[in-house]
Tab-separated table of C-alpha atoms and ligand atoms in Angstrom:
chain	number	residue	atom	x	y	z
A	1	UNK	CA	111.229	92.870	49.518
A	2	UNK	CA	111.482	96.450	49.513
A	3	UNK	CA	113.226	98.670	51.290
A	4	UNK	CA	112.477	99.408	54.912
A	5	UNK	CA	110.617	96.830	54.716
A	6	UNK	CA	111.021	95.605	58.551
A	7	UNK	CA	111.086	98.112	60.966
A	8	UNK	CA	112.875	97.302	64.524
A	9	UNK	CA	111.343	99.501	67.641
A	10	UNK	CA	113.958	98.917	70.091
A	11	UNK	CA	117.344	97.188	70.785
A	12	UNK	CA	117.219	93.661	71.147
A	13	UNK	CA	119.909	91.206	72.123
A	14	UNK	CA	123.349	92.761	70.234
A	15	UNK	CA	123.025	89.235	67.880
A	16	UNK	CA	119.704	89.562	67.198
A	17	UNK	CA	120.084	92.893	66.113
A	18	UNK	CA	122.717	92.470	63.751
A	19	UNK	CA	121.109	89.120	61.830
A	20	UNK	CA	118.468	91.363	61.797
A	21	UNK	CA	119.417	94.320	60.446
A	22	UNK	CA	122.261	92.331	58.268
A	23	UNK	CA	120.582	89.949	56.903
A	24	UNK	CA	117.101	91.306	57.097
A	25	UNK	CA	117.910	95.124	56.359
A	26	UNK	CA	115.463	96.037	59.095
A	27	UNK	CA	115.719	99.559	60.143
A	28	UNK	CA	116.278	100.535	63.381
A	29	UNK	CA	113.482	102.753	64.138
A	30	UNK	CA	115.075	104.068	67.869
A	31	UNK	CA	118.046	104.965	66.269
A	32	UNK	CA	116.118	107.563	63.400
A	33	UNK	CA	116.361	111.225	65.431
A	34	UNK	CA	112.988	111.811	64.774
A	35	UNK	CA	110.438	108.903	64.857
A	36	UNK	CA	107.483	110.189	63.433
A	37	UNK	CA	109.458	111.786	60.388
A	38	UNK	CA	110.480	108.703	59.644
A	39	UNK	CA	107.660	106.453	59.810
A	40	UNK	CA	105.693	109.217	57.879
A	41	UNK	CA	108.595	109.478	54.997
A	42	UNK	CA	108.994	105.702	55.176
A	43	UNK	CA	106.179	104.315	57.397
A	44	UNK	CA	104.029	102.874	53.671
A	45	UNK	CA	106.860	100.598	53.129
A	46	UNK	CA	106.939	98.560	56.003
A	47	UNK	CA	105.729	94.759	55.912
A	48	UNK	CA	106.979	93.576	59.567
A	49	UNK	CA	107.735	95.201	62.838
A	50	UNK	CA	109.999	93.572	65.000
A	51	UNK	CA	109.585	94.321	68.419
A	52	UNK	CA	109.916	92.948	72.044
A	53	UNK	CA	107.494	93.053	75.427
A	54	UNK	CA	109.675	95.549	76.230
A	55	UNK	CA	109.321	97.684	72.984
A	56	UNK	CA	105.423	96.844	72.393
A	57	UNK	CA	103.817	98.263	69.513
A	58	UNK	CA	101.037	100.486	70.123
A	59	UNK	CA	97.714	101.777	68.071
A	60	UNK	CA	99.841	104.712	67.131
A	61	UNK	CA	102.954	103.016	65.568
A	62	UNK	CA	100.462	100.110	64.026
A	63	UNK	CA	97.859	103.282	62.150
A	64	UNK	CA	101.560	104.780	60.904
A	65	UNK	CA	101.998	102.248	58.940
A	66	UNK	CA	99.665	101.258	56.302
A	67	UNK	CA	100.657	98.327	55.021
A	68	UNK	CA	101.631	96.289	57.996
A	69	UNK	CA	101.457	92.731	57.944
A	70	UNK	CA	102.649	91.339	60.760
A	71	UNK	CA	104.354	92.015	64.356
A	72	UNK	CA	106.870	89.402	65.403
A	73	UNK	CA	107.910	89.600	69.287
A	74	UNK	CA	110.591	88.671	71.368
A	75	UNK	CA	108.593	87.700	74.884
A	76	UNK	CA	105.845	85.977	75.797
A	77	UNK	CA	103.722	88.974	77.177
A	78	UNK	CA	101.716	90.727	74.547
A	79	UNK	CA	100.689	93.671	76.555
A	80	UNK	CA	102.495	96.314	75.210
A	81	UNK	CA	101.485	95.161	71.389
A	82	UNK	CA	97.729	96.764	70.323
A	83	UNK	CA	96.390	93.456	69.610
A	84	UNK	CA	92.716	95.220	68.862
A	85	UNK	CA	94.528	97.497	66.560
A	86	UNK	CA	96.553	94.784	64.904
A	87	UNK	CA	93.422	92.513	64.464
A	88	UNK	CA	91.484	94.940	63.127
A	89	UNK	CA	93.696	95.401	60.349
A	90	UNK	CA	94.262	91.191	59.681
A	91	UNK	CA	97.979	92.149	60.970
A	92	UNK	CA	99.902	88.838	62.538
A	93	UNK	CA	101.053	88.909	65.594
A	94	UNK	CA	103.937	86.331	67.830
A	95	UNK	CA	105.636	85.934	70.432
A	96	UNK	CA	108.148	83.961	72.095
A	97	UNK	CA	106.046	81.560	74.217
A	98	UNK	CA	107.388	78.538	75.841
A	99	UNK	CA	110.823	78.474	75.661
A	100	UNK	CA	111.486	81.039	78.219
A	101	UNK	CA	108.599	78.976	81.085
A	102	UNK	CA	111.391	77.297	82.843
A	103	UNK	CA	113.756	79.998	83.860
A	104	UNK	CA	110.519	82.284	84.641
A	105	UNK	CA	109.498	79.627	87.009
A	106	UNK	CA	112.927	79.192	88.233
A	107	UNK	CA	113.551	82.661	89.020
A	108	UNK	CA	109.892	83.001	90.536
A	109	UNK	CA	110.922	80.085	93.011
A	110	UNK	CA	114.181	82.105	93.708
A	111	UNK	CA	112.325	84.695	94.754
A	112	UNK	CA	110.263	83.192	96.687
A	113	UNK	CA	113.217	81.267	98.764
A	114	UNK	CA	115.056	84.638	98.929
A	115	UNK	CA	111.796	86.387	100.348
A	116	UNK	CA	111.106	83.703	102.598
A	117	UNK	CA	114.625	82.708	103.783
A	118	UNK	CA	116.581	86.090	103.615
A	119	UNK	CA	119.350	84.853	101.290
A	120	UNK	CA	120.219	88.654	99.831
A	121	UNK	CA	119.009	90.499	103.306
A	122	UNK	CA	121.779	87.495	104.965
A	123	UNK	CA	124.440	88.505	101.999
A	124	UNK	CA	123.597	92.196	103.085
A	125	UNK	CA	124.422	91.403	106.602
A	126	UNK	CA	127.097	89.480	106.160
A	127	UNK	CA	129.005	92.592	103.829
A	128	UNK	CA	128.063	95.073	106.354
A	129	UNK	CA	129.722	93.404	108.717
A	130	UNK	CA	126.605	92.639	110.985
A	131	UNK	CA	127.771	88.903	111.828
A	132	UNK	CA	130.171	90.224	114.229
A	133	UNK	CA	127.728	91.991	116.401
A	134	UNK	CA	124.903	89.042	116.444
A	135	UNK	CA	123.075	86.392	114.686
A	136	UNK	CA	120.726	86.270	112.246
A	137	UNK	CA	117.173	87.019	112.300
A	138	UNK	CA	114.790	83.774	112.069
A	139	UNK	CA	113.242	83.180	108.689
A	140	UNK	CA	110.007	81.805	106.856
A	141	UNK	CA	110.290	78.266	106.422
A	142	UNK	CA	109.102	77.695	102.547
A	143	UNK	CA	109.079	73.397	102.168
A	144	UNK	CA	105.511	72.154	102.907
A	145	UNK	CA	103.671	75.682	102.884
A	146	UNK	CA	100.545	76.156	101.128
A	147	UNK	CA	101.369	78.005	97.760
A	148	UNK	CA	98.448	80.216	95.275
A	149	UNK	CA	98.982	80.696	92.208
A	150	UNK	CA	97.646	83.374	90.364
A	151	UNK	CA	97.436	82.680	86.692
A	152	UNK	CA	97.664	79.050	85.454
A	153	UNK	CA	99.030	79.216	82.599
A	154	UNK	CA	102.453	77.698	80.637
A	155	UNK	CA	104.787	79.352	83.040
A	156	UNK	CA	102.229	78.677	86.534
A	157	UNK	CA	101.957	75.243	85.797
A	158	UNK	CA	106.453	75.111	86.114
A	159	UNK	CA	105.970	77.499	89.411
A	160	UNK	CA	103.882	74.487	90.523
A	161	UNK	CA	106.003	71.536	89.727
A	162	UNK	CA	108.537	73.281	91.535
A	163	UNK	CA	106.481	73.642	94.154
A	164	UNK	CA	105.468	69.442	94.661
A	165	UNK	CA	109.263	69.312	94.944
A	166	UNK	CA	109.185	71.297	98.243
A	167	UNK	CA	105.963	69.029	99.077
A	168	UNK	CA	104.138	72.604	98.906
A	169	UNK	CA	100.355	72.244	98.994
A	170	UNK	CA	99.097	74.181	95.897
A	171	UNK	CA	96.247	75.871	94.669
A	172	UNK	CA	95.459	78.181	91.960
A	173	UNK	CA	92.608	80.910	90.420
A	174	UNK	CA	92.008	81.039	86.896
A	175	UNK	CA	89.644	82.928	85.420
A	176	UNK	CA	88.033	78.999	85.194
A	177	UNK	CA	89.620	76.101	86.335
A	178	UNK	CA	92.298	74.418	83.789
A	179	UNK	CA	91.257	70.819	82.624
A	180	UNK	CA	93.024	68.387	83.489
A	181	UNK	CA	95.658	70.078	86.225
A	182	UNK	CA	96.001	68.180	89.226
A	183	UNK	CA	96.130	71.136	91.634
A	184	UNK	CA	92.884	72.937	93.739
A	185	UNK	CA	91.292	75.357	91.343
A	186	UNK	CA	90.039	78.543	93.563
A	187	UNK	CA	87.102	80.629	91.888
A	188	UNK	CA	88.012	83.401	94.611
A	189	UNK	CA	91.584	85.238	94.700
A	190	UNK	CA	90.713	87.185	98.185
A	191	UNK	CA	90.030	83.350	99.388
A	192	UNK	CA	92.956	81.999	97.740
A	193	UNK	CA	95.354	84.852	99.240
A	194	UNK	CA	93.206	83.959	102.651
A	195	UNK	CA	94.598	80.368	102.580
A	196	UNK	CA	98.200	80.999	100.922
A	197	UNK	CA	101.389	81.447	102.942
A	198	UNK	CA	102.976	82.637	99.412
A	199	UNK	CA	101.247	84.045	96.115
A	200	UNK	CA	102.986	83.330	92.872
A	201	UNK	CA	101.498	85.724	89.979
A	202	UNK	CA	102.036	84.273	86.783
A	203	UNK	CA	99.184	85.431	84.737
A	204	UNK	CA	99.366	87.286	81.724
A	205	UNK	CA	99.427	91.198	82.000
A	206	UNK	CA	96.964	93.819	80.307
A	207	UNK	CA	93.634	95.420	80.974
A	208	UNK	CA	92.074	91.865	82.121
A	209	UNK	CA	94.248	91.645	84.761
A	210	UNK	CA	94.845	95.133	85.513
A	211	UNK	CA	95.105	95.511	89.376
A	212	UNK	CA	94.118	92.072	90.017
A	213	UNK	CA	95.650	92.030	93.377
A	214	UNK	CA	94.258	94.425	95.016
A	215	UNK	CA	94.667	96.053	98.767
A	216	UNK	CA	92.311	93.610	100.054
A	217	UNK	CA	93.666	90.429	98.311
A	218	UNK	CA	97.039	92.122	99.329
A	219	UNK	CA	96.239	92.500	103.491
A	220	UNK	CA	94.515	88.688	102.653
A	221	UNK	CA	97.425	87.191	102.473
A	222	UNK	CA	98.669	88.874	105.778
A	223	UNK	CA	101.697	89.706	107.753
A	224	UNK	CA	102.987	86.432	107.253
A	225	UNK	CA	101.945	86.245	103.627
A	226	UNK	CA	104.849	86.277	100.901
A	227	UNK	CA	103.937	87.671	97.124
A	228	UNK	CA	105.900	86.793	94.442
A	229	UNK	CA	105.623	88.605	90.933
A	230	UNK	CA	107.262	87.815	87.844
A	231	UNK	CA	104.207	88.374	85.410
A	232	UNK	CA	103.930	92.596	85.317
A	233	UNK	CA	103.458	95.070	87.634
A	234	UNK	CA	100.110	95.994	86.538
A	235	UNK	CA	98.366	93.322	88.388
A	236	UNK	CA	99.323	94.672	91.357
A	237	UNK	CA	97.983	97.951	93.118
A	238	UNK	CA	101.504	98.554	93.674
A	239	UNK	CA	100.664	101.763	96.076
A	240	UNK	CA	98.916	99.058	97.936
A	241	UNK	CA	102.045	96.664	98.355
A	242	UNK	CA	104.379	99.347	99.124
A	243	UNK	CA	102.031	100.659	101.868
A	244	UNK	CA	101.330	96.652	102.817
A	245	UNK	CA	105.155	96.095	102.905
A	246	UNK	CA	106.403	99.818	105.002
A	247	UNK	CA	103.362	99.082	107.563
A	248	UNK	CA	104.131	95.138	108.459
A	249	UNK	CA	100.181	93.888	106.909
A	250	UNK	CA	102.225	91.888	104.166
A	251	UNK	CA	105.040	89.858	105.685
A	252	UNK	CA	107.253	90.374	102.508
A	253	UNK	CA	107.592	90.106	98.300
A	254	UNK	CA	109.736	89.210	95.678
A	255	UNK	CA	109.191	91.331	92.774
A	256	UNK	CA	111.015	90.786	89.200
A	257	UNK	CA	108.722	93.525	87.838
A	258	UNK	CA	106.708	96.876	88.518
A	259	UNK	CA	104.753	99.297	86.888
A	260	UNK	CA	107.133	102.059	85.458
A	261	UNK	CA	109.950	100.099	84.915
A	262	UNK	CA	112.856	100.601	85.314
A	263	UNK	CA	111.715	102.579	88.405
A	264	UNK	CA	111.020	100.702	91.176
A	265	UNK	CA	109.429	102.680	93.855
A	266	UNK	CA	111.701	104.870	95.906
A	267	UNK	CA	110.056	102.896	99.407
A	268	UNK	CA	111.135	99.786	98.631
A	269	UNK	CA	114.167	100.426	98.168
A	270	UNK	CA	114.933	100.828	102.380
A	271	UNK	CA	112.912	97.714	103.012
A	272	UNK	CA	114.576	94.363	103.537
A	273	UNK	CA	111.470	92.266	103.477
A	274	UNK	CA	110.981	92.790	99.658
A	275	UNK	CA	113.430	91.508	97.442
A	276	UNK	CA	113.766	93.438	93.634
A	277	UNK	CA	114.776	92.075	90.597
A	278	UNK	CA	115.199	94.244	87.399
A	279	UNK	CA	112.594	91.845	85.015
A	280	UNK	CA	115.478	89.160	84.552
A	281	UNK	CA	113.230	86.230	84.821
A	282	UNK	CA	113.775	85.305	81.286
A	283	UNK	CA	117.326	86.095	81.111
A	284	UNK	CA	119.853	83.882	80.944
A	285	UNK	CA	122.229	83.030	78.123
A	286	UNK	CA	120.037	79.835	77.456
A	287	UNK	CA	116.874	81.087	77.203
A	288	UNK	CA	117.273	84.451	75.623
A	289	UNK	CA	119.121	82.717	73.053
A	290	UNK	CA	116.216	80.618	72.610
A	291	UNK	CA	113.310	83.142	72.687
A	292	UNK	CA	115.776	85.361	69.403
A	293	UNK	CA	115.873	81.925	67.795
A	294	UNK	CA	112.227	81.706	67.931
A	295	UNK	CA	112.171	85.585	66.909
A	296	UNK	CA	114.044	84.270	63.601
A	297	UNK	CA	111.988	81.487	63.113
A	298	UNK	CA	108.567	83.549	63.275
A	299	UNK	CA	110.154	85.948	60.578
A	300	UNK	CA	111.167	83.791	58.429
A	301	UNK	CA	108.284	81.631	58.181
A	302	UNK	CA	106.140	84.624	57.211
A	303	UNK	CA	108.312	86.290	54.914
A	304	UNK	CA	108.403	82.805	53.237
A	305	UNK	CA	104.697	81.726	53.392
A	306	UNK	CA	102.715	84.753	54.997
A	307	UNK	CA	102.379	82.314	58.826
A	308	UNK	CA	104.566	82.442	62.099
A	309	UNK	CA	105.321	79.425	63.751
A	310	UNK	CA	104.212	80.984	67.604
A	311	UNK	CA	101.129	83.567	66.275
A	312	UNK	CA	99.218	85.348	69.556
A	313	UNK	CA	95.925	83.155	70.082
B	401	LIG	C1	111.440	89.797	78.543
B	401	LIG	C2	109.042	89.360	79.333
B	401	LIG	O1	112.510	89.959	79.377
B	401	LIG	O2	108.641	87.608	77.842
B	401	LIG	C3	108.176	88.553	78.458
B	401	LIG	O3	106.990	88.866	78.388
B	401	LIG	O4	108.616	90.194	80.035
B	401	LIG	C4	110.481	89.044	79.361
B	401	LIG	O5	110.722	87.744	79.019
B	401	LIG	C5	111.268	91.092	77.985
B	401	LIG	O6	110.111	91.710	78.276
B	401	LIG	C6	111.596	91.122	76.540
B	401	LIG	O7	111.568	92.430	76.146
């Protein structure tokens, strides 16, 4: 291997980074004071970019280095990684899929409780000492509610069985229903949003998706309508929700991510029928040790034999 042969875009977990850089020698390309001196001084020698959903890999970094082989990421999303650009040039690409679907789903069902029931708005007013003057607003009641689901995929399908366990009625849109899932496919996200009390979005992110839910599919699901997103905030016209949320025509949201993260939009943050989480679905000790471990795994198998275990259908 020569040198610089793996390039790292961005800081990863502080374990991950070391076994990378220790035992893998991979450069850190956000610590190098000027980026683009150094990938065009260095950029020919690089076989494998590490990178992370967070960290992507775009056309620009991919055409600035010439003989790139493959892109190994930690996350399941893909969106921020060229995959046109990589393809085009035979470059690999994986992610992390799988091991992170439970605590995605779990944290999307924590939202969706916290939305519904007020568990951070009651922890507000319990601090502020609010208890003292009066009792608690009335909440949503969540067991036994119809639930949509926006994007049946690996991590959907977990939102779902979480769901039965609330005996939740549940249907979902695809862009085609998924065989065998025992759950209502709906062709039509403004009808599923229509017949939802909650909206889970778990779909993948990028242009196909790209404001997906949209004003109308928004006001669709109504003043008493909950929306739940842990996928990324480009499905959502977030303008839309904020406006939606300030006005009273959606009843409230749990949001793990938005569009220019990390800033959340400066409304939202006076509202207490949306509840924000800083994209911390996947992280927990458990899983983020899991999804490096796969990271690892994905390098190694194609420094050894030219394949990742996890490639990017
Ligand atoms: C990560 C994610 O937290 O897996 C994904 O696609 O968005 C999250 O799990 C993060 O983006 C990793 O950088």
């Amino acid at each position: 291997m020569s040198d610089n042969a793996i390039l790292q875009v961005g800081p990863l977990a502080p374990q991950l980074n070391d076994t990378l850089q220790q035992q893998y020698g991979a450069v850190a390309l956000w610590q190098q004071a000027d980026r683009a001196a150094w990938t065009g001084a260095h950029g020919a020698s690089v076989r494998v970019v590490v990178t992370s959903a967070r960290h992507g890999c775009d056309a620009a970094l991919i055409a600035a280095l010439p003989k790139l082989q493959a892109i190994v990421s930690f996350g399941v999303g893909y969106d921020s990684i060229d995959l046109e650009a990589a393809r085009a040039r035979g470059i690999v690409v994986s992610n992390t899929p799988d091991v992170l679907n439970d605590c995605v789903a779990d944290l999307a069902f924590g939202l969706l409780l916290d939305s519904a029931r007020g568990i951070a708005h009651g922890d507000r007013f319990v601090r502020a000492g609010s208890w003292l003057q009066g009792a608690f607003p009335l909440t949503t009641r969540v067991s036994g509610k119809k639930l949509g689901i926006l994007g049946l995929g690996r991590i959907g399908e977990k939102v779902a069985r979480r769901a039965a366990g609330f005996d939740m009625k549940i249907a979902y849109h695809n862009r085609g229903p998924r065989a065998g899932a025992p759950w209502r496919f709906e062709a039509d996200l403004l009808a599923l949003a229509d017949w939802a009390d909650f909206l889970a979005i778990t779909c993948v992110g990028g242009p196909q998706t790209e404001g997906l839910v949209s004003r109308a599919v928004i006001e669709a699901l109504g003043p008493r309508g909950i929306l739940v997103n842990v996928s990324r905030g480009s499905v959502v016209d977030e303008d839309a929700l904020v406006e939606a949320l300030r006005t009273g025509r959606l009843g409230g949201a749990g949001l793990d991510v938005f569009r220019d993260e990390p800033r959340v939009p400066q409304a939202l943050l006076a509202l207490d029928n949306v509840v924000l989480a800083p994209h911390m679905a996947s992280g927990t000790h458990e899983t983020r040790a899991a999804m490096a471990a796969l990271v690892l795994e994905n390098l190694a198998a194609f420094l050894a034999g030219g394949k990742v275990v996890t490639p990017v259908a």
